[in-house]
Each structure stands twice: as C-alpha cells, then as structure tokens.
JSON list of C-alpha atoms in Angstrom, two decimals:
[
{"chain": "A", "resi": 76, "resn": "MET", "atom": "CA", "xyz": [16.68, 3.70, 2.58]},
{"chain": "A", "resi": 77, "resn": "LYS", "atom": "CA", "xyz": [13.74, 2.36, 0.35]},
{"chain": "A", "resi": 78, "resn": "MET", "atom": "CA", "xyz": [10.26, 3.60, -0.46]},
{"chain": "A", "resi": 79, "resn": "LEU", "atom": "CA", "xyz": [7.57, 0.94, -0.37]},
{"chain": "A", "resi": 80, "resn": "THR", "atom": "CA", "xyz": [4.42, 1.25, -2.34]},
{"chain": "A", "resi": 81, "resn": "ALA", "atom": "CA", "xyz": [1.79, -1.26, -1.57]},
{"chain": "A", "resi": 82, "resn": "VAL", "atom": "CA", "xyz": [-1.54, -1.55, -3.45]},
{"chain": "A", "resi": 83, "resn": "VAL", "atom": "CA", "xyz": [-3.97, -3.55, -1.21]},
{"chain": "A", "resi": 84, "resn": "LYS", "atom": "CA", "xyz": [-7.55, -4.17, -0.98]},
{"chain": "A", "resi": 85, "resn": "PRO", "atom": "CA", "xyz": [-9.24, -1.38, 1.03]},
{"chain": "A", "resi": 86, "resn": "PHE", "atom": "CA", "xyz": [-10.70, -3.52, 3.80]},
{"chain": "A", "resi": 87, "resn": "LYS", "atom": "CA", "xyz": [-7.05, -4.60, 4.49]},
{"chain": "A", "resi": 88, "resn": "ALA", "atom": "CA", "xyz": [-5.76, -1.06, 4.89]},
{"chain": "A", "resi": 89, "resn": "ASP", "atom": "CA", "xyz": [-6.18, -0.80, 8.73]},
{"chain": "A", "resi": 90, "resn": "GLN", "atom": "CA", "xyz": [-4.78, -4.41, 9.31]},
{"chain": "A", "resi": 91, "resn": "VAL", "atom": "CA", "xyz": [-1.68, -3.47, 7.29]},
{"chain": "A", "resi": 92, "resn": "ARG", "atom": "CA", "xyz": [-1.23, -0.06, 9.15]},
{"chain": "A", "resi": 93, "resn": "ASP", "atom": "CA", "xyz": [-1.62, -1.77, 12.59]},
{"chain": "A", "resi": 94, "resn": "ALA", "atom": "CA", "xyz": [0.75, -4.67, 11.67]},
{"chain": "A", "resi": 95, "resn": "LEU", "atom": "CA", "xyz": [3.35, -2.19, 10.49]},
{"chain": "A", "resi": 96, "resn": "ALA", "atom": "CA", "xyz": [3.01, -0.07, 13.46]},
{"chain": "A", "resi": 97, "resn": "GLN", "atom": "CA", "xyz": [3.70, -3.10, 15.68]},
{"chain": "A", "resi": 98, "resn": "VAL", "atom": "CA", "xyz": [7.08, -3.71, 13.93]},
{"chain": "A", "resi": 99, "resn": "GLY", "atom": "CA", "xyz": [8.27, -0.12, 14.39]},
{"chain": "A", "resi": 100, "resn": "VAL", "atom": "CA", "xyz": [7.14, 1.54, 11.09]},
{"chain": "A", "resi": 101, "resn": "GLN", "atom": "CA", "xyz": [6.17, 5.14, 12.23]},
{"chain": "A", "resi": 102, "resn": "GLY", "atom": "CA", "xyz": [4.50, 6.90, 9.31]},
{"chain": "A", "resi": 103, "resn": "MET", "atom": "CA", "xyz": [2.90, 6.27, 5.95]},
{"chain": "A", "resi": 104, "resn": "THR", "atom": "CA", "xyz": [0.62, 7.97, 3.50]},
{"chain": "A", "resi": 105, "resn": "ILE", "atom": "CA", "xyz": [-2.48, 6.22, 2.31]},
{"chain": "A", "resi": 106, "resn": "THR", "atom": "CA", "xyz": [-4.47, 7.10, -0.72]},
{"chain": "A", "resi": 107, "resn": "GLU", "atom": "CA", "xyz": [-7.59, 5.61, -2.14]},
{"chain": "A", "resi": 108, "resn": "VAL", "atom": "CA", "xyz": [-6.96, 4.64, -5.76]},
{"chain": "A", "resi": 109, "resn": "LYS", "atom": "CA", "xyz": [-8.60, 2.70, -8.50]},
{"chain": "A", "resi": 110, "resn": "GLY", "atom": "CA", "xyz": [-6.90, 0.37, -10.99]},
{"chain": "A", "resi": 111, "resn": "PHE", "atom": "CA", "xyz": [-6.77, -3.13, -12.38]},
{"chain": "A", "resi": 112, "resn": "GLY", "atom": "CA", "xyz": [-4.19, -5.94, -13.07]},
{"chain": "A", "resi": 113, "resn": "ARG", "atom": "CA", "xyz": [-5.03, -9.48, -13.77]},
{"chain": "A", "resi": 114, "resn": "GLN", "atom": "CA", "xyz": [-8.55, -8.97, -12.11]},
{"chain": "A", "resi": 115, "resn": "LYS", "atom": "CA", "xyz": [-9.49, -7.03, -15.31]},
{"chain": "A", "resi": 116, "resn": "GLY", "atom": "CA", "xyz": [-12.41, -5.39, -13.31]},
{"chain": "A", "resi": 117, "resn": "HIS", "atom": "CA", "xyz": [-15.84, -6.99, -12.89]},
{"chain": "A", "resi": 118, "resn": "THR", "atom": "CA", "xyz": [-19.39, -6.65, -13.87]},
{"chain": "A", "resi": 119, "resn": "GLU", "atom": "CA", "xyz": [-22.08, -5.41, -11.47]},
{"chain": "A", "resi": 120, "resn": "LEU", "atom": "CA", "xyz": [-25.89, -5.33, -11.64]},
{"chain": "A", "resi": 121, "resn": "TYR", "atom": "CA", "xyz": [-27.56, -1.85, -10.77]},
{"chain": "A", "resi": 122, "resn": "ARG", "atom": "CA", "xyz": [-31.26, -1.40, -11.11]},
{"chain": "A", "resi": 123, "resn": "GLY", "atom": "CA", "xyz": [-31.53, -4.34, -13.42]},
{"chain": "A", "resi": 124, "resn": "ALA", "atom": "CA", "xyz": [-28.93, -3.18, -15.73]},
{"chain": "A", "resi": 125, "resn": "GLU", "atom": "CA", "xyz": [-25.42, -4.91, -15.98]},
{"chain": "A", "resi": 126, "resn": "TYR", "atom": "CA", "xyz": [-22.23, -2.75, -16.32]},
{"chain": "A", "resi": 127, "resn": "VAL", "atom": "CA", "xyz": [-18.64, -3.36, -16.49]},
{"chain": "A", "resi": 128, "resn": "VAL", "atom": "CA", "xyz": [-16.48, -1.78, -13.68]},
{"chain": "A", "resi": 129, "resn": "ASP", "atom": "CA", "xyz": [-13.01, -1.59, -15.33]},
{"chain": "A", "resi": 130, "resn": "PHE", "atom": "CA", "xyz": [-11.25, -0.16, -12.31]},
{"chain": "A", "resi": 131, "resn": "VAL", "atom": "CA", "xyz": [-11.32, -1.87, -8.88]},
{"chain": "A", "resi": 132, "resn": "PRO", "atom": "CA", "xyz": [-11.11, 0.30, -5.85]},
{"chain": "A", "resi": 133, "resn": "LYS", "atom": "CA", "xyz": [-7.64, -0.14, -4.02]},
{"chain": "A", "resi": 134, "resn": "VAL", "atom": "CA", "xyz": [-5.69, 1.56, -1.27]},
{"chain": "A", "resi": 135, "resn": "LYS", "atom": "CA", "xyz": [-2.17, 2.80, -2.04]},
{"chain": "A", "resi": 136, "resn": "LEU", "atom": "CA", "xyz": [0.21, 2.88, 0.97]},
{"chain": "A", "resi": 137, "resn": "GLU", "atom": "CA", "xyz": [3.49, 4.77, 0.68]},
{"chain": "A", "resi": 138, "resn": "LEU", "atom": "CA", "xyz": [6.19, 4.28, 3.45]},
{"chain": "A", "resi": 139, "resn": "ALA", "atom": "CA", "xyz": [9.85, 5.12, 3.78]},
{"chain": "A", "resi": 140, "resn": "VAL", "atom": "CA", "xyz": [11.97, 2.42, 5.64]},
{"chain": "A", "resi": 141, "resn": "SER", "atom": "CA", "xyz": [15.44, 1.97, 6.56]},
{"chain": "A", "resi": 142, "resn": "ASP", "atom": "CA", "xyz": [17.38, -0.91, 4.83]},
{"chain": "A", "resi": 143, "resn": "GLU", "atom": "CA", "xyz": [17.27, -2.80, 7.98]},
{"chain": "A", "resi": 144, "resn": "GLN", "atom": "CA", "xyz": [13.38, -2.61, 8.30]},
{"chain": "A", "resi": 145, "resn": "LEU", "atom": "CA", "xyz": [12.96, -3.44, 4.63]},
{"chain": "A", "resi": 146, "resn": "ASP", "atom": "CA", "xyz": [12.42, -7.26, 4.68]},
{"chain": "A", "resi": 147, "resn": "GLN", "atom": "CA", "xyz": [10.38, -7.12, 7.86]},
{"chain": "A", "resi": 148, "resn": "ALA", "atom": "CA", "xyz": [8.06, -4.56, 6.52]},
{"chain": "A", "resi": 149, "resn": "ILE", "atom": "CA", "xyz": [7.52, -6.59, 3.28]},
{"chain": "A", "resi": 150, "resn": "ASP", "atom": "CA", "xyz": [6.77, -9.67, 5.15]},
{"chain": "A", "resi": 151, "resn": "VAL", "atom": "CA", "xyz": [4.25, -7.89, 7.47]},
{"chain": "A", "resi": 152, "resn": "ILE", "atom": "CA", "xyz": [2.53, -6.26, 4.47]},
{"chain": "A", "resi": 153, "resn": "MET", "atom": "CA", "xyz": [2.28, -9.73, 2.61]},
{"chain": "A", "resi": 154, "resn": "LYS", "atom": "CA", "xyz": [0.70, -11.32, 5.82]},
{"chain": "A", "resi": 155, "resn": "ALA", "atom": "CA", "xyz": [-1.65, -8.53, 6.75]},
{"chain": "A", "resi": 156, "resn": "ALA", "atom": "CA", "xyz": [-3.05, -7.85, 3.27]},
{"chain": "A", "resi": 157, "resn": "GLY", "atom": "CA", "xyz": [-3.10, -11.41, 1.90]},
{"chain": "A", "resi": 158, "resn": "THR", "atom": "CA", "xyz": [-6.32, -13.24, 1.42]},
{"chain": "A", "resi": 159, "resn": "GLY", "atom": "CA", "xyz": [-5.07, -15.86, -0.97]},
{"chain": "A", "resi": 160, "resn": "LYS", "atom": "CA", "xyz": [-7.49, -14.58, -3.64]},
{"chain": "A", "resi": 161, "resn": "ILE", "atom": "CA", "xyz": [-6.91, -12.61, -6.80]},
{"chain": "A", "resi": 162, "resn": "GLY", "atom": "CA", "xyz": [-6.60, -9.02, -6.39]},
{"chain": "A", "resi": 163, "resn": "ASP", "atom": "CA", "xyz": [-4.64, -9.04, -3.02]},
{"chain": "A", "resi": 164, "resn": "GLY", "atom": "CA", "xyz": [-2.42, -6.23, -4.52]},
{"chain": "A", "resi": 165, "resn": "LYS", "atom": "CA", "xyz": [1.30, -5.57, -5.15]},
{"chain": "A", "resi": 166, "resn": "ILE", "atom": "CA", "xyz": [4.38, -4.16, -3.33]},
{"chain": "A", "resi": 167, "resn": "PHE", "atom": "CA", "xyz": [6.84, -2.05, -5.23]},
{"chain": "A", "resi": 168, "resn": "VAL", "atom": "CA", "xyz": [10.33, -1.28, -3.74]},
{"chain": "A", "resi": 169, "resn": "THR", "atom": "CA", "xyz": [12.31, 1.63, -4.98]},
{"chain": "A", "resi": 170, "resn": "ASP", "atom": "CA", "xyz": [15.45, 3.17, -3.87]},
{"chain": "A", "resi": 171, "resn": "LEU", "atom": "CA", "xyz": [15.16, 6.42, -1.68]},
{"chain": "A", "resi": 172, "resn": "GLU", "atom": "CA", "xyz": [18.11, 8.86, -2.17]},
{"chain": "A", "resi": 173, "resn": "GLN", "atom": "CA", "xyz": [17.34, 11.35, 0.55]},
{"chain": "A", "resi": 174, "resn": "VAL", "atom": "CA", "xyz": [14.64, 12.09, 3.15]},
{"chain": "A", "resi": 175, "resn": "ILE", "atom": "CA", "xyz": [14.42, 15.56, 4.90]},
{"chain": "A", "resi": 176, "resn": "ARG", "atom": "CA", "xyz": [12.30, 16.34, 7.84]},
{"chain": "A", "resi": 177, "resn": "ILE", "atom": "CA", "xyz": [11.06, 19.87, 7.24]},
{"chain": "A", "resi": 178, "resn": "ARG", "atom": "CA", "xyz": [10.29, 20.84, 10.82]},
{"chain": "A", "resi": 179, "resn": "THR", "atom": "CA", "xyz": [13.75, 19.89, 12.01]},
{"chain": "A", "resi": 180, "resn": "GLY", "atom": "CA", "xyz": [15.97, 19.67, 9.02]},
{"chain": "A", "resi": 181, "resn": "GLU", "atom": "CA", "xyz": [16.98, 16.06, 9.89]},
{"chain": "A", "resi": 182, "resn": "ILE", "atom": "CA", "xyz": [18.41, 14.28, 7.02]},
{"chain": "A", "resi": 183, "resn": "GLY", "atom": "CA", "xyz": [18.57, 10.42, 5.91]},
{"chain": "A", "resi": 184, "resn": "SER", "atom": "CA", "xyz": [17.27, 7.67, 8.14]},
{"chain": "A", "resi": 185, "resn": "GLU", "atom": "CA", "xyz": [16.95, 9.97, 11.05]},
{"chain": "A", "resi": 186, "resn": "ALA", "atom": "CA", "xyz": [14.37, 11.92, 9.21]},
{"chain": "A", "resi": 187, "resn": "ILE", "atom": "CA", "xyz": [12.20, 8.79, 8.65]}
]
C-alpha cells in the first residue's frame, strides 16, 4: 500500500477528484494549503500598493492506494492536474505500513 500526497492548483482539485473516482479510488482527504516551490510566490497590486505574496494557495490531496492502483493513480493525477505551466504541483509517494478501518476493524488493503 502507498500513500499519495499531491499538491495541486486549487481549480484543478475537482477534476483530479473526479478522474480518480473514475479509476476506482474511493476516498481521499483534501486540505487547503499555502506554499511555494520554484514559483517563489508573486506580486499583486491592492489599492494601488504592490505587495509580495510569498505563499501561493494550493490544495493537498492525500489518498491511500493499493500497490496495483499506484501507477494508474499517479497517471490520472498528472493528467488531471497538469496545465503545462509552472506551479502545477507535485506528487509524493510514501510506503503505508498499515491501514485500519475504525468502524469495522478491517486491516490492510481491505480497509482502503
């Protein structure tokens, strides 16, 4: 099992969620976050004054997938979140030792 953490542009979150649902990913956690990478933020004009926005708004999606679903989930996220422009985001893949469904006590991939 793997934990996928994807950081994407906010307006792409619904497209990513819908695309993942179509390939059988059943659940995820979505969090509004701020950060920066190579984008290094940007400047904005507000009431005639220019100021620097160091942290860019993003959406973080976290989902647990089976090893069999991993490559397909990564492909789907890349296609749905990609615009070809700077700031499209990142996908982090980490090993997931164990998952337990609290309601039923199911363990492992059955709990995903």
